[in-house]
């Protein structure tokens, strides 16, 4: 076990760890049983009835965005890049929550009763777009679930006699225990308790570790452990290696992630803005604060066991915290990872319920709400088992986060354009996303040497990606004209500096080319279309599955792209009409 200045790390006994786990997961399970219903409602299981209030929604959004991986990755960024690392991680992540709300207001206005973004893509385009978005979310949520189980396994193995595998099983069983019964409602209500506990713990634990480690003297005596880049608040290495890739990745997380979309569809429509603004502040304060522990470790010359960055925070805590605060730290991390893991399970269950079973297996007209509930609960069990199996790989959490964000970058423009631009077609959506992925993978993993002509091509596409990312950020708040102006200026200003050298940053380029390729192709394939889509149809084609007298959503014909739609929560059985195509 690691030590600093002769201070050995502390551990709990098996009895204490079991007691803490029983206290935390037993309490959350009791909360979930109090909100569960004997005759469960499929729509409530997925979105809580689209009517959740401000306090619960803001806490749930904060807790979902703050996960153990966020804390671990922020500290890793601080340890790797120095004093600006946690800022680049936490600040941009916080701002991305803020950037969600203008897009979220538009999404809810055209699909007020939807359950998943993929379900809306089915109503807007058709099956291929729906399944692409649903499939990306299944992959992303499984990776997220695995990351949180890894964090839990590392924590328990470092602070107790239990090994990593036993820790993973304990966390997985605890999360599944309370989420399985009431689905999304269990997730959001337990999030409220968890985020209050996390905020309180961070406010106490982070300052205590700093002073226990000799702050502020440690920052004077340990300055020699830093490189000039690590010691600079305006480090170009930190920006290019962490800040810039994370700006692009988190925007993609915000738009493509079902855990975020689920809360968007659940909160009362008039509370979207205050919910996401509050979550922005909560996330930034907590994640930057915990990330500073990585900076402290860098100054102290602290080396995590085996060089594994996943060990950094648990070992810092076990080295400097007394038993009572170490127990509080344990609960904080367990709460952080559980709040996101239950969100991933709820997201996966809603995708399988609404998108796979509700639309593609049973069909909208024949979907049985009771069967949907069974599908959702079975999905949670299977997803938990799969994530436990994958967690044994113990992959880098920070790398996983950036990879998934970049992967979703291929979807951002086609998804957003589908809510604003009536000319986007199903074919344009599908081709642009597949082409972006085809370019992203070889660039991200250096399957093809990025020197010479190919390097210049990657640089040009990346520069276009910079314009797309900044343009989309501005578009949500200020509209099309401002977005075009900022996008063009970003390309013109960055091109002289980026072309010829940007391809050296594979992580950043992979994300940027995914944005640029999907944007250019989607626009080129859609701009010449003469007829447009009627956005009012989306609200008609999405709605409640479990609607009292109705046994499920009802197919009522098709227009536009020939997509059948379900009842919009009216409980009526409309007569199906033959589908039409262009």
PDB file of N, CA, C and O in Angstrom, residues 28-54:
ATOM      1  N   UNK A  28     -31.355   3.138   0.762  1.00  0.00           N
ATOM      2  CA  UNK A  28     -31.898   3.462  -0.563  1.00  0.00           C
ATOM      3  C   UNK A  28     -32.973   2.463  -0.982  1.00  0.00           C
ATOM      4  O   UNK A  28     -33.952   2.827  -1.634  1.00  0.00           O
ATOM      5  N   UNK A  29     -32.813   1.199  -0.578  1.00  0.00           N
ATOM      6  CA  UNK A  29     -33.832   0.199  -0.904  1.00  0.00           C
ATOM      7  C   UNK A  29     -35.146   0.513  -0.185  1.00  0.00           C
ATOM      8  O   UNK A  29     -36.227   0.395  -0.774  1.00  0.00           O
ATOM      9  N   UNK A  30     -35.061   0.934   1.073  1.00  0.00           N
ATOM     10  CA  UNK A  30     -36.278   1.291   1.805  1.00  0.00           C
ATOM     11  C   UNK A  30     -36.987   2.468   1.148  1.00  0.00           C
ATOM     12  O   UNK A  30     -38.226   2.503   1.069  1.00  0.00           O
ATOM     13  N   UNK A  31     -36.213   3.436   0.664  1.00  0.00           N
ATOM     14  CA  UNK A  31     -36.817   4.568  -0.051  1.00  0.00           C
ATOM     15  C   UNK A  31     -37.542   4.076  -1.298  1.00  0.00           C
ATOM     16  O   UNK A  31     -38.672   4.489  -1.585  1.00  0.00           O
ATOM     17  N   UNK A  32     -36.896   3.185  -2.053  1.00  0.00           N
ATOM     18  CA  UNK A  32     -37.500   2.705  -3.299  1.00  0.00           C
ATOM     19  C   UNK A  32     -38.759   1.891  -3.044  1.00  0.00           C
ATOM     20  O   UNK A  32     -39.713   1.946  -3.830  1.00  0.00           O
ATOM     21  N   UNK A  33     -38.810   1.139  -1.941  1.00  0.00           N
ATOM     22  CA  UNK A  33     -40.016   0.343  -1.654  1.00  0.00           C
ATOM     23  C   UNK A  33     -41.189   1.245  -1.272  1.00  0.00           C
ATOM     24  O   UNK A  33     -42.345   0.909  -1.527  1.00  0.00           O
ATOM     25  N   UNK A  34     -40.905   2.399  -0.694  1.00  0.00           N
ATOM     26  CA  UNK A  34     -41.975   3.312  -0.308  1.00  0.00           C
ATOM     27  C   UNK A  34     -42.603   4.008  -1.513  1.00  0.00           C
ATOM     28  O   UNK A  34     -43.764   4.439  -1.445  1.00  0.00           O
ATOM     29  N   UNK A  35     -41.852   4.111  -2.602  1.00  0.00           N
ATOM     30  CA  UNK A  35     -42.409   4.778  -3.779  1.00  0.00           C
ATOM     31  C   UNK A  35     -42.891   3.779  -4.816  1.00  0.00           C
ATOM     32  O   UNK A  35     -43.518   4.154  -5.798  1.00  0.00           O
ATOM     33  N   UNK A  36     -42.599   2.497  -4.612  1.00  0.00           N
ATOM     34  CA  UNK A  36     -43.021   1.487  -5.570  1.00  0.00           C
ATOM     35  C   UNK A  36     -44.515   1.264  -5.527  1.00  0.00           C
ATOM     36  O   UNK A  36     -45.197   1.580  -4.556  1.00  0.00           O
ATOM     37  N   UNK A  37     -45.051   0.724  -6.580  1.00  0.00           N
ATOM     38  CA  UNK A  37     -46.481   0.464  -6.676  1.00  0.00           C
ATOM     39  C   UNK A  37     -46.723  -1.014  -6.951  1.00  0.00           C
ATOM     40  O   UNK A  37     -45.980  -1.650  -7.683  1.00  0.00           O
ATOM     41  N   UNK A  38     -47.777  -1.516  -6.328  1.00  0.00           N
ATOM     42  CA  UNK A  38     -48.116  -2.915  -6.565  1.00  0.00           C
ATOM     43  C   UNK A  38     -48.450  -3.132  -8.035  1.00  0.00           C
ATOM     44  O   UNK A  38     -48.019  -4.086  -8.666  1.00  0.00           O
ATOM     45  N   UNK A  39     -49.254  -2.216  -8.595  1.00  0.00           N
ATOM     46  CA  UNK A  39     -49.564  -2.254 -10.024  1.00  0.00           C
ATOM     47  C   UNK A  39     -48.732  -1.170 -10.703  1.00  0.00           C
ATOM     48  O   UNK A  39     -49.191  -0.035 -10.878  1.00  0.00           O
ATOM     49  N   UNK A  40     -47.496  -1.523 -11.035  1.00  0.00           N
ATOM     50  CA  UNK A  40     -46.554  -0.545 -11.576  1.00  0.00           C
ATOM     51  C   UNK A  40     -47.010  -0.041 -12.935  1.00  0.00           C
ATOM     52  O   UNK A  40     -47.645  -0.754 -13.708  1.00  0.00           O
ATOM     53  N   UNK A  41     -46.699   1.212 -13.229  1.00  0.00           N
ATOM     54  CA  UNK A  41     -47.046   1.866 -14.469  1.00  0.00           C
ATOM     55  C   UNK A  41     -45.804   1.937 -15.356  1.00  0.00           C
ATOM     56  O   UNK A  41     -44.751   2.387 -14.913  1.00  0.00           O
ATOM     57  N   UNK A  42     -45.932   1.497 -16.590  1.00  0.00           N
ATOM     58  CA  UNK A  42     -44.768   1.435 -17.475  1.00  0.00           C
ATOM     59  C   UNK A  42     -44.172   2.815 -17.730  1.00  0.00           C
ATOM     60  O   UNK A  42     -42.948   2.984 -17.743  1.00  0.00           O
ATOM     61  N   UNK A  43     -45.020   3.817 -17.923  1.00  0.00           N
ATOM     62  CA  UNK A  43     -44.522   5.170 -18.189  1.00  0.00           C
ATOM     63  C   UNK A  43     -43.869   5.772 -16.949  1.00  0.00           C
ATOM     64  O   UNK A  43     -42.850   6.454 -17.044  1.00  0.00           O
ATOM     65  N   UNK A  44     -44.445   5.519 -15.772  1.00  0.00           N
ATOM     66  CA  UNK A  44     -43.828   5.982 -14.541  1.00  0.00           C
ATOM     67  C   UNK A  44     -42.486   5.322 -14.305  1.00  0.00           C
ATOM     68  O   UNK A  44     -41.549   5.943 -13.793  1.00  0.00           O
ATOM     69  N   UNK A  45     -42.377   4.057 -14.691  1.00  0.00           N
ATOM     70  CA  UNK A  45     -41.129   3.316 -14.536  1.00  0.00           C
ATOM     71  C   UNK A  45     -40.031   3.912 -15.407  1.00  0.00           C
ATOM     72  O   UNK A  45     -38.851   3.845 -15.073  1.00  0.00           O
ATOM     73  N   UNK A  46     -40.437   4.528 -16.543  1.00  0.00           N
ATOM     74  CA  UNK A  46     -39.461   5.085 -17.474  1.00  0.00           C
ATOM     75  C   UNK A  46     -39.174   6.566 -17.253  1.00  0.00           C
ATOM     76  O   UNK A  46     -38.020   6.992 -17.348  1.00  0.00           O
ATOM     77  N   UNK A  47     -40.200   7.374 -16.973  1.00  0.00           N
ATOM     78  CA  UNK A  47     -39.994   8.829 -16.894  1.00  0.00           C
ATOM     79  C   UNK A  47     -40.694   9.493 -15.715  1.00  0.00           C
ATOM     80  O   UNK A  47     -40.705  10.731 -15.633  1.00  0.00           O
ATOM     81  N   UNK A  48     -41.275   8.723 -14.806  1.00  0.00           N
ATOM     82  CA  UNK A  48     -41.910   9.335 -13.642  1.00  0.00           C
ATOM     83  C   UNK A  48     -43.110  10.194 -13.976  1.00  0.00           C
ATOM     84  O   UNK A  48     -43.459  11.097 -13.215  1.00  0.00           O
ATOM     85  N   UNK A  49     -43.748   9.948 -15.120  1.00  0.00           N
ATOM     86  CA  UNK A  49     -44.961  10.684 -15.466  1.00  0.00           C
ATOM     87  C   UNK A  49     -44.733  12.056 -16.057  1.00  0.00           C
ATOM     88  O   UNK A  49     -45.671  12.854 -16.155  1.00  0.00           O
ATOM     89  N   UNK A  50     -43.506  12.407 -16.444  1.00  0.00           N
ATOM     90  CA  UNK A  50     -43.179  13.703 -17.075  1.00  0.00           C
ATOM     91  C   UNK A  50     -43.540  14.899 -16.193  1.00  0.00           C
ATOM     92  O   UNK A  50     -43.804  15.978 -16.696  1.00  0.00           O
ATOM     93  N   UNK A  51     -43.532  14.718 -14.878  1.00  0.00           N
ATOM     94  CA  UNK A  51     -44.034  15.783 -14.008  1.00  0.00           C
ATOM     95  C   UNK A  51     -43.248  15.896 -12.705  1.00  0.00           C
ATOM     96  O   UNK A  51     -43.798  16.209 -11.660  1.00  0.00           O
ATOM     97  N   UNK A  52     -41.938  15.667 -12.748  1.00  0.00           N
ATOM     98  CA  UNK A  52     -41.122  15.716 -11.538  1.00  0.00           C
ATOM     99  C   UNK A  52     -40.729  17.166 -11.251  1.00  0.00           C
ATOM    100  O   UNK A  52     -40.423  17.935 -12.159  1.00  0.00           O
ATOM    101  N   UNK A  53     -40.744  17.542  -9.953  1.00  0.00           N
ATOM    102  CA  UNK A  53     -40.517  18.924  -9.552  1.00  0.00           C
ATOM    103  C   UNK A  53     -39.059  19.344  -9.574  1.00  0.00           C
ATOM    104  O   UNK A  53     -38.149  18.553  -9.856  1.00  0.00           O
ATOM    105  N   UNK A  54     -38.836  20.608  -9.217  1.00  0.00           N
ATOM    106  CA  UNK A  54     -37.512  21.218  -9.338  1.00  0.00           C
ATOM    107  C   UNK A  54     -36.464  20.569  -8.436  1.00  0.00           C
ATOM    108  O   UNK A  54     -35.379  20.206  -8.882  1.00  0.00           O
TER     109      UNK A  54
END
